[in-house]
Amino acid sequence: MNTEPLLTTPFDASATAAEVLHGVDLTGRRAVVTGGASGIGTETVRALATAGAKVTIATRRPVSAEPLIRELSAVPGAGPVRAEALDLSDLASVDTFARTWRGPLDILVANAGIMALPTRTVTARGWEMQLATNFLGHFALAGALHARLREAGSARIVVVSSGAHRSAPFDFDDPHFARRPYDPWTAYGQSKSAEVLFTVAARRWADDGITANALSPGYILTALQRHLDDDTMRAFGVMDAEGNLTPLPHYKTPAQGAATSVLLAASPLLTGVTGRYFEDNQEARVVHGDEERPGGVAAHALDPRAADRLWEYAADALR
């Protein structure tokens, strides 16, 4: 676990992705953003491309990225943007995406995700779908692109996790809910803990010039909530009686939610930093036990032994 002072930046929780990258020139840099056709993924793509990066949107439906591609093609100085098919729950799709990538990769933003599937759903391999999509698919993708990341000489992996990780450590005995009762939020929290642990274990790639950090984007209304019913949304206080979405005062816009993603992806303030967890554009404090104060990163998600164990588990699962 990192024992250095928490890293701070001049950007607060209200900063947007564009503000974080103001003055940063990414011309010649190449980036992949999974789930980049919607929500904070779109804002991440927009900020990186506007700063000059060449961005590939990896999405299940490349056609959904066409409006964003057209928009950015008209922005002076913006890097080229394209979309390629990627289904993180399908290892054949991950393999195809990685095999067709040519040349170095400077930035990999593991942004795509699903949340709180109401019933237990598994992939063809028997993997619980949230763990498969949020963690195992991204783990497979990063591994398959490792040589391309190493080729860049100074590459960054950015993993979009969630504060929900605090609720559920990774269950090595039954990660896919084959025996324990399935709970949508426990499954989601576990997948997000796994994402943070992945960045801790990725310290093994530091000698290849690859850093990896995780983040919570904060509360934002996006398509991520598509599996939640109206009663749940009302219970959260973000939907009125007529079914209109009503963000709470502490909710962010997608552009603000993407700020920490692009901070980790491209800001010179993060050069050489790896294995850490950020929120609101700052490194998060460590939370132990059942502390009720919001925010922070759970100690179980930064445990280097659990991280190494998870790496080996995931590597075995992919064989």
CSV table of C-alpha atoms in Angstrom, one decimal, residues 71-242:
chain,number,residue,atom,x,y,z
A,71,GLU,CA,-18.5,16.7,-34.2
A,72,LEU,CA,-14.8,16.4,-33.4
A,73,SER,CA,-13.8,16.2,-37.0
A,74,ALA,CA,-14.9,19.9,-37.2
A,75,VAL,CA,-12.8,21.0,-34.2
A,76,PRO,CA,-9.7,22.9,-35.3
A,77,GLY,CA,-6.5,21.1,-34.0
A,78,ALA,CA,-8.4,18.1,-32.7
A,79,GLY,CA,-6.9,14.7,-33.3
A,80,PRO,CA,-8.6,12.1,-35.5
A,81,VAL,CA,-11.3,9.9,-33.8
A,82,ARG,CA,-12.5,6.5,-34.9
A,83,ALA,CA,-14.7,3.8,-33.5
A,84,GLU,CA,-14.0,0.0,-33.3
A,85,ALA,CA,-16.1,-2.8,-32.1
A,86,LEU,CA,-15.4,-4.2,-28.7
A,87,ASP,CA,-17.5,-6.4,-26.4
A,88,LEU,CA,-15.7,-6.8,-23.1
A,89,SER,CA,-17.8,-9.7,-22.0
A,90,ASP,CA,-16.6,-11.7,-25.1
A,91,LEU,CA,-13.0,-12.7,-25.1
A,92,ALA,CA,-13.0,-13.3,-28.9
A,93,SER,CA,-14.0,-9.7,-29.4
A,94,VAL,CA,-11.3,-8.5,-27.0
A,95,ASP,CA,-8.7,-10.6,-28.9
A,96,THR,CA,-9.8,-9.3,-32.3
A,97,PHE,CA,-9.6,-5.7,-31.1
A,98,ALA,CA,-6.1,-6.2,-29.7
A,99,ARG,CA,-4.7,-8.2,-32.7
A,100,THR,CA,-5.8,-5.5,-35.1
A,101,TRP,CA,-4.1,-2.7,-33.2
A,102,ARG,CA,-0.9,-1.5,-34.9
A,103,GLY,CA,1.8,0.6,-33.3
A,104,PRO,CA,2.3,2.0,-29.8
A,105,LEU,CA,-0.6,2.8,-27.4
A,106,ASP,CA,0.0,5.7,-25.0
A,107,ILE,CA,-3.3,5.8,-23.1
A,108,LEU,CA,-5.9,3.1,-22.3
A,109,VAL,CA,-8.9,4.3,-20.5
A,110,ALA,CA,-11.0,1.4,-19.1
A,111,ASN,CA,-14.2,3.4,-18.9
A,112,ALA,CA,-16.9,1.0,-20.0
A,113,GLY,CA,-19.1,-0.6,-17.4
A,114,ILE,CA,-22.5,-2.0,-16.3
A,115,MET,CA,-24.2,-1.5,-13.0
A,116,ALA,CA,-26.6,-3.4,-10.8
A,117,LEU,CA,-28.0,-6.0,-13.2
A,118,PRO,CA,-31.2,-7.0,-11.5
A,119,THR,CA,-30.8,-10.8,-12.0
A,120,ARG,CA,-27.6,-12.9,-12.1
A,121,THR,CA,-26.4,-13.1,-15.7
A,122,VAL,CA,-23.4,-15.0,-16.8
A,123,THR,CA,-21.2,-15.1,-19.9
A,124,ALA,CA,-20.5,-18.2,-22.0
A,125,ARG,CA,-17.6,-18.9,-19.6
A,126,GLY,CA,-19.9,-18.8,-16.6
A,127,TRP,CA,-18.6,-15.4,-15.4
A,128,GLU,CA,-21.0,-13.1,-13.6
A,129,MET,CA,-21.7,-10.3,-16.2
A,130,GLN,CA,-20.6,-7.3,-14.1
A,131,LEU,CA,-17.3,-8.9,-13.1
A,132,ALA,CA,-16.8,-10.0,-16.7
A,133,THR,CA,-17.4,-6.6,-18.2
A,134,ASN,CA,-16.1,-4.2,-15.6
A,135,PHE,CA,-13.0,-6.2,-14.6
A,136,LEU,CA,-12.1,-9.4,-16.5
A,137,GLY,CA,-12.7,-7.9,-19.9
A,138,HIS,CA,-10.5,-4.9,-19.2
A,139,PHE,CA,-7.9,-7.1,-17.6
A,140,ALA,CA,-7.8,-9.2,-20.8
A,141,LEU,CA,-7.7,-6.1,-23.0
A,142,ALA,CA,-4.8,-4.6,-21.1
A,143,GLY,CA,-2.9,-7.8,-21.2
A,144,ALA,CA,-3.5,-8.3,-24.9
A,145,LEU,CA,-2.3,-4.7,-25.5
A,146,HIS,CA,0.7,-4.9,-23.1
A,147,ALA,CA,3.3,-5.0,-25.8
A,148,ARG,CA,1.7,-1.9,-27.5
A,149,LEU,CA,1.6,-0.1,-24.2
A,150,ARG,CA,5.3,-1.0,-23.6
A,151,GLU,CA,6.2,0.2,-27.1
A,152,ALA,CA,4.9,3.7,-26.2
A,153,GLY,CA,7.7,4.0,-23.6
A,154,SER,CA,5.5,5.9,-21.2
A,155,ALA,CA,2.0,4.6,-21.3
A,156,ARG,CA,-0.9,5.1,-18.9
A,157,ILE,CA,-3.8,2.8,-17.9
A,158,VAL,CA,-6.8,4.6,-16.4
A,159,VAL,CA,-9.5,2.5,-14.7
A,160,VAL,CA,-12.9,4.1,-14.0
A,161,SER,CA,-14.0,2.4,-10.7
A,162,SER,CA,-16.6,3.7,-8.2
A,163,GLY,CA,-17.1,4.6,-4.6
A,164,ALA,CA,-19.3,1.5,-4.6
A,165,HIS,CA,-16.1,-0.6,-4.2
A,166,ARG,CA,-16.1,0.2,-0.5
A,167,SER,CA,-19.2,-2.0,0.0
A,168,ALA,CA,-17.7,-5.3,-1.3
A,169,PRO,CA,-14.2,-6.8,-1.2
A,170,PHE,CA,-13.4,-9.3,-3.9
A,171,ASP,CA,-14.8,-12.7,-2.9
A,172,PHE,CA,-12.2,-15.3,-4.0
A,173,ASP,CA,-14.3,-18.2,-2.8
A,174,ASP,CA,-17.4,-17.4,-5.0
A,175,PRO,CA,-16.7,-14.4,-7.3
A,176,HIS,CA,-19.5,-15.4,-9.7
A,177,PHE,CA,-22.3,-15.9,-7.2
A,178,ALA,CA,-22.5,-19.6,-8.0
A,179,ARG,CA,-23.3,-20.5,-4.4
A,180,ARG,CA,-24.0,-17.3,-2.5
A,181,PRO,CA,-27.3,-15.4,-3.2
A,182,TYR,CA,-26.9,-12.9,-6.0
A,183,ASP,CA,-27.1,-9.3,-5.0
A,184,PRO,CA,-26.9,-6.6,-7.8
A,185,TRP,CA,-25.0,-4.1,-5.7
A,186,THR,CA,-22.6,-6.6,-4.1
A,187,ALA,CA,-21.7,-7.8,-7.5
A,188,TYR,CA,-21.2,-4.3,-8.8
A,189,GLY,CA,-19.1,-3.3,-5.7
A,190,GLN,CA,-17.0,-6.4,-6.0
A,191,SER,CA,-16.3,-5.7,-9.7
A,192,LYS,CA,-15.2,-2.2,-8.8
A,193,SER,CA,-12.9,-3.4,-6.0
A,194,ALA,CA,-11.3,-5.7,-8.6
A,195,GLU,CA,-10.7,-2.8,-10.9
A,196,VAL,CA,-8.8,-0.9,-8.2
A,197,LEU,CA,-6.8,-4.0,-7.2
A,198,PHE,CA,-5.8,-4.5,-10.8
A,199,THR,CA,-4.1,-1.1,-10.8
A,200,VAL,CA,-2.2,-2.0,-7.7
A,201,ALA,CA,-1.0,-5.3,-9.1
A,202,ALA,CA,0.0,-3.5,-12.4
A,203,ARG,CA,3.1,-2.2,-10.6
A,204,ARG,CA,4.7,-5.3,-12.2
A,205,TRP,CA,4.6,-3.3,-15.5
A,206,ALA,CA,6.3,-0.2,-14.1
A,207,ASP,CA,9.7,-1.3,-15.6
A,208,ASP,CA,7.9,-1.3,-19.0
A,209,GLY,CA,7.1,2.4,-18.6
A,210,ILE,CA,3.4,1.6,-17.9
A,211,THR,CA,1.5,3.2,-15.0
A,212,ALA,CA,-2.0,2.3,-13.9
A,213,ASN,CA,-4.3,4.3,-11.6
A,214,ALA,CA,-8.0,4.0,-10.7
A,215,LEU,CA,-10.7,6.6,-9.9
A,216,SER,CA,-14.2,7.3,-8.9
A,217,PRO,CA,-15.9,9.8,-11.2
A,218,GLY,CA,-18.5,10.8,-8.6
A,219,TYR,CA,-22.3,10.8,-8.9
A,220,ILE,CA,-23.5,11.5,-12.5
A,221,LEU,CA,-26.7,10.6,-14.3
A,222,THR,CA,-25.7,8.6,-17.4
A,223,ALA,CA,-26.8,5.5,-19.2
A,224,LEU,CA,-25.0,3.5,-16.4
A,225,GLN,CA,-28.3,3.7,-14.5
A,226,ARG,CA,-30.2,2.0,-17.3
A,227,HIS,CA,-30.8,-1.2,-15.3
A,228,LEU,CA,-32.3,0.6,-12.3
A,229,ASP,CA,-36.1,0.8,-12.2
A,230,ASP,CA,-38.1,4.0,-11.5
A,231,ASP,CA,-38.7,3.1,-7.9
A,232,THR,CA,-35.0,2.7,-7.2
A,233,MET,CA,-34.3,6.0,-9.0
A,234,ARG,CA,-36.9,7.7,-6.9
A,235,ALA,CA,-35.5,6.2,-3.7
A,236,PHE,CA,-32.1,7.7,-4.7
A,237,GLY,CA,-33.8,11.0,-5.0
A,238,VAL,CA,-33.0,11.5,-8.6
A,239,MET,CA,-36.4,11.1,-10.2
A,240,ASP,CA,-39.6,12.9,-9.6
A,241,ALA,CA,-43.2,11.5,-9.5
A,242,GLU,CA,-43.6,12.2,-13.3
